[in-house]
XYZ file of N, CA and C in Angstrom:
234
model
N 32.307 -27.547 23.796
C 32.043 -28.722 24.727
C 31.806 -28.163 26.105
N 32.133 -27.478 26.609
C 32.003 -26.900 27.789
C 30.406 -26.120 27.863
N 30.012 -25.802 26.813
C 28.610 -25.248 26.670
C 27.803 -26.200 26.543
N 27.813 -27.579 26.570
C 26.843 -28.463 26.248
C 26.379 -28.886 24.647
N 27.438 -28.143 24.049
C 26.983 -28.349 22.178
C 28.412 -29.154 21.765
N 27.957 -30.622 22.284
C 28.716 -31.647 21.648
C 28.347 -31.900 20.269
N 26.971 -31.734 19.895
C 26.543 -31.969 18.886
C 27.477 -31.349 17.724
N 27.370 -30.392 18.120
C 28.083 -28.886 17.131
C 29.674 -29.161 16.985
N 30.280 -29.408 18.151
C 31.715 -30.013 18.119
C 31.599 -31.118 17.263
N 30.897 -32.098 17.165
C 31.504 -33.379 16.578
C 31.256 -32.491 15.115
N 30.416 -31.672 14.178
C 30.019 -31.615 13.532
C 31.548 -30.715 12.557
N 32.242 -29.966 13.692
C 33.783 -29.864 13.509
C 34.343 -30.517 13.402
N 34.301 -31.552 14.500
C 35.675 -32.119 14.126
C 35.957 -33.416 13.369
N 34.693 -33.852 13.418
C 34.723 -35.046 12.281
C 35.429 -34.715 11.081
N 35.058 -33.788 10.417
C 35.721 -33.556 9.142
C 36.957 -33.277 9.459
N 37.134 -32.636 10.305
C 38.784 -32.377 11.235
C 39.774 -33.437 10.943
N 38.995 -34.984 11.408
C 39.763 -35.817 11.399
C 39.948 -36.412 9.848
N 39.618 -35.875 9.128
C 40.095 -36.173 7.725
C 41.249 -35.642 7.053
N 41.007 -34.436 7.793
C 42.284 -33.152 7.126
C 43.499 -33.271 7.923
N 43.128 -33.394 9.319
C 44.171 -33.592 10.200
C 44.103 -34.936 11.224
N 44.517 -35.840 10.122
C 44.217 -37.347 10.748
C 45.201 -37.886 11.788
N 46.581 -36.914 11.708
C 47.990 -37.372 12.544
C 48.013 -36.622 13.624
N 46.863 -36.180 14.467
C 46.613 -35.505 15.469
C 45.430 -35.962 16.477
N 46.316 -36.269 17.539
C 45.452 -37.162 18.627
C 44.621 -36.665 19.267
N 44.821 -35.228 19.659
C 44.160 -34.378 20.555
C 42.796 -34.275 19.576
N 42.919 -34.398 18.257
C 41.380 -33.979 17.441
C 40.079 -35.183 17.995
N 41.151 -36.338 18.172
C 40.578 -37.749 18.378
C 40.106 -37.725 19.973
N 40.752 -37.200 20.582
C 40.436 -36.878 22.275
C 39.127 -35.579 22.305
N 39.203 -35.079 21.394
C 37.861 -34.171 21.230
C 36.816 -34.527 21.073
N 37.278 -35.373 19.955
C 35.972 -36.185 19.511
C 35.514 -37.311 20.253
N 36.312 -38.141 21.249
C 36.049 -38.948 22.718
C 34.829 -38.279 23.261
N 35.159 -37.110 23.579
C 34.645 -36.512 24.509
C 33.433 -35.846 24.184
N 33.103 -35.242 23.123
C 32.190 -35.421 22.186
C 31.001 -36.666 22.302
N 31.233 -37.573 21.884
C 30.781 -38.634 21.738
C 30.338 -39.294 23.449
N 31.020 -39.060 24.225
C 30.794 -39.216 25.503
C 29.705 -38.709 26.123
N 29.817 -37.492 25.604
C 28.656 -36.399 26.154
C 27.364 -36.713 25.503
N 27.478 -37.242 24.208
C 26.131 -37.791 23.840
C 25.902 -39.073 23.702
N 26.544 -39.891 24.913
C 26.048 -40.879 25.326
C 26.293 -42.074 24.195
N 27.205 -41.811 23.075
C 27.582 -42.926 22.283
C 28.863 -43.487 22.373
N 29.024 -44.049 23.272
C 29.505 -45.285 23.963
C 30.989 -45.817 23.086
N 29.984 -46.879 21.939
C 30.948 -47.285 20.804
C 31.748 -46.438 20.211
N 31.368 -45.065 19.655
C 32.077 -44.467 18.807
C 32.870 -43.533 19.801
N 32.769 -43.266 21.119
C 33.674 -42.725 21.781
C 35.092 -43.729 22.008
N 34.768 -44.914 22.229
C 35.810 -45.592 22.107
C 36.565 -46.144 21.486
N 35.741 -45.946 19.937
C 36.692 -45.819 18.739
C 37.676 -45.279 18.270
N 36.768 -43.399 18.824
C 37.935 -42.260 18.816
C 39.165 -42.354 19.599
N 39.144 -43.127 20.871
C 39.916 -43.132 21.772
C 41.101 -44.127 21.304
N 40.321 -45.203 19.954
C 41.290 -46.307 20.097
C 42.363 -45.273 18.912
N 41.796 -44.371 17.830
C 42.293 -43.916 17.185
C 43.355 -42.927 17.611
N 43.374 -42.067 18.762
C 44.131 -41.339 19.548
C 45.336 -42.322 20.015
N 44.981 -43.437 20.674
C 45.887 -44.137 21.296
C 46.699 -44.568 20.335
N 46.421 -45.104 19.268
C 47.224 -45.591 17.938
C 48.387 -44.495 17.471
N 47.775 -43.199 17.736
C 48.931 -42.194 16.660
C 49.523 -41.529 18.114
N 49.462 -42.210 19.251
C 50.507 -42.006 20.304
C 51.714 -43.269 20.996
N 51.229 -44.091 19.616
C 52.059 -45.290 19.703
C 51.653 -46.244 20.797
N 50.514 -46.396 21.151
C 49.747 -47.256 22.156
C 49.315 -48.168 21.261
N 49.409 -49.025 21.112
C 48.557 -50.301 20.296
C 48.113 -50.958 21.423
N 48.666 -51.614 22.613
C 47.748 -52.205 23.157
C 46.683 -51.525 23.391
N 46.908 -50.367 24.109
C 45.775 -49.487 24.559
C 44.442 -49.393 23.404
N 44.921 -49.421 22.346
C 43.932 -48.911 21.216
C 43.348 -50.142 20.815
N 43.913 -51.126 21.046
C 43.000 -52.789 20.750
C 42.090 -52.694 21.797
N 42.319 -52.124 23.031
C 41.580 -52.585 24.147
C 40.377 -51.526 24.078
N 40.582 -50.776 23.426
C 39.458 -49.796 23.268
C 38.318 -50.548 21.984
N 39.111 -50.714 21.093
C 38.297 -51.035 20.208
C 37.059 -52.397 20.700
N 38.193 -53.174 21.619
C 37.197 -53.995 22.406
C 35.858 -53.457 23.096
N 36.460 -52.784 23.649
C 35.510 -51.828 24.675
C 34.043 -51.451 23.458
N 34.411 -50.730 22.279
C 33.581 -50.301 21.291
C 33.028 -51.624 20.967
N 33.025 -52.476 20.824
C 32.338 -53.815 20.450
C 31.349 -54.118 21.485
N 31.932 -54.001 22.955
C 31.090 -54.408 23.823
C 29.732 -53.341 24.618
N 29.839 -52.083 24.026
C 29.170 -50.979 24.515
C 27.993 -51.468 24.087
N 27.445 -51.970 23.177
C 26.119 -52.280 22.571
C 25.067 -51.379 21.963
N 26.068 -50.253 21.651
C 25.113 -49.002 20.992
C 25.463 -48.618 19.807
N 26.367 -49.621 19.247
C 26.855 -49.408 17.780
C 26.079 -50.334 16.974
N 25.852 -49.676 15.520
C 25.120 -50.500 14.869
C 25.995 -51.293 13.625
N 25.611 -52.084 12.813
C 26.278 -52.987 11.983
C 27.833 -52.232 11.411
N 27.490 -51.070 10.717
C 28.682 -50.332 10.179
C 29.655 -49.930 11.296
N 29.208 -49.879 12.451
C 30.064 -48.840 13.253
C 31.348 -50.056 13.897
N 30.051 -51.362 14.014
C 31.208 -52.286 14.464
C 32.048 -52.842 13.736
């Protein structure tokens, strides 16, 4: 991602979340990639997954609220 290749990073990270769904670092990296692309709702959703895996339920819920308020999500993301 330091090479401004967030789209390529997501192409790797998104399938990885299906195979290694218990690693918060994967979701943290996914959130950074979404942030680089300006996709705020997706960024917050990924952060919610990360916090949930770190046993931070209140923080995860807050991230989902922020995702709803981001204004750039479609029906399916919401």
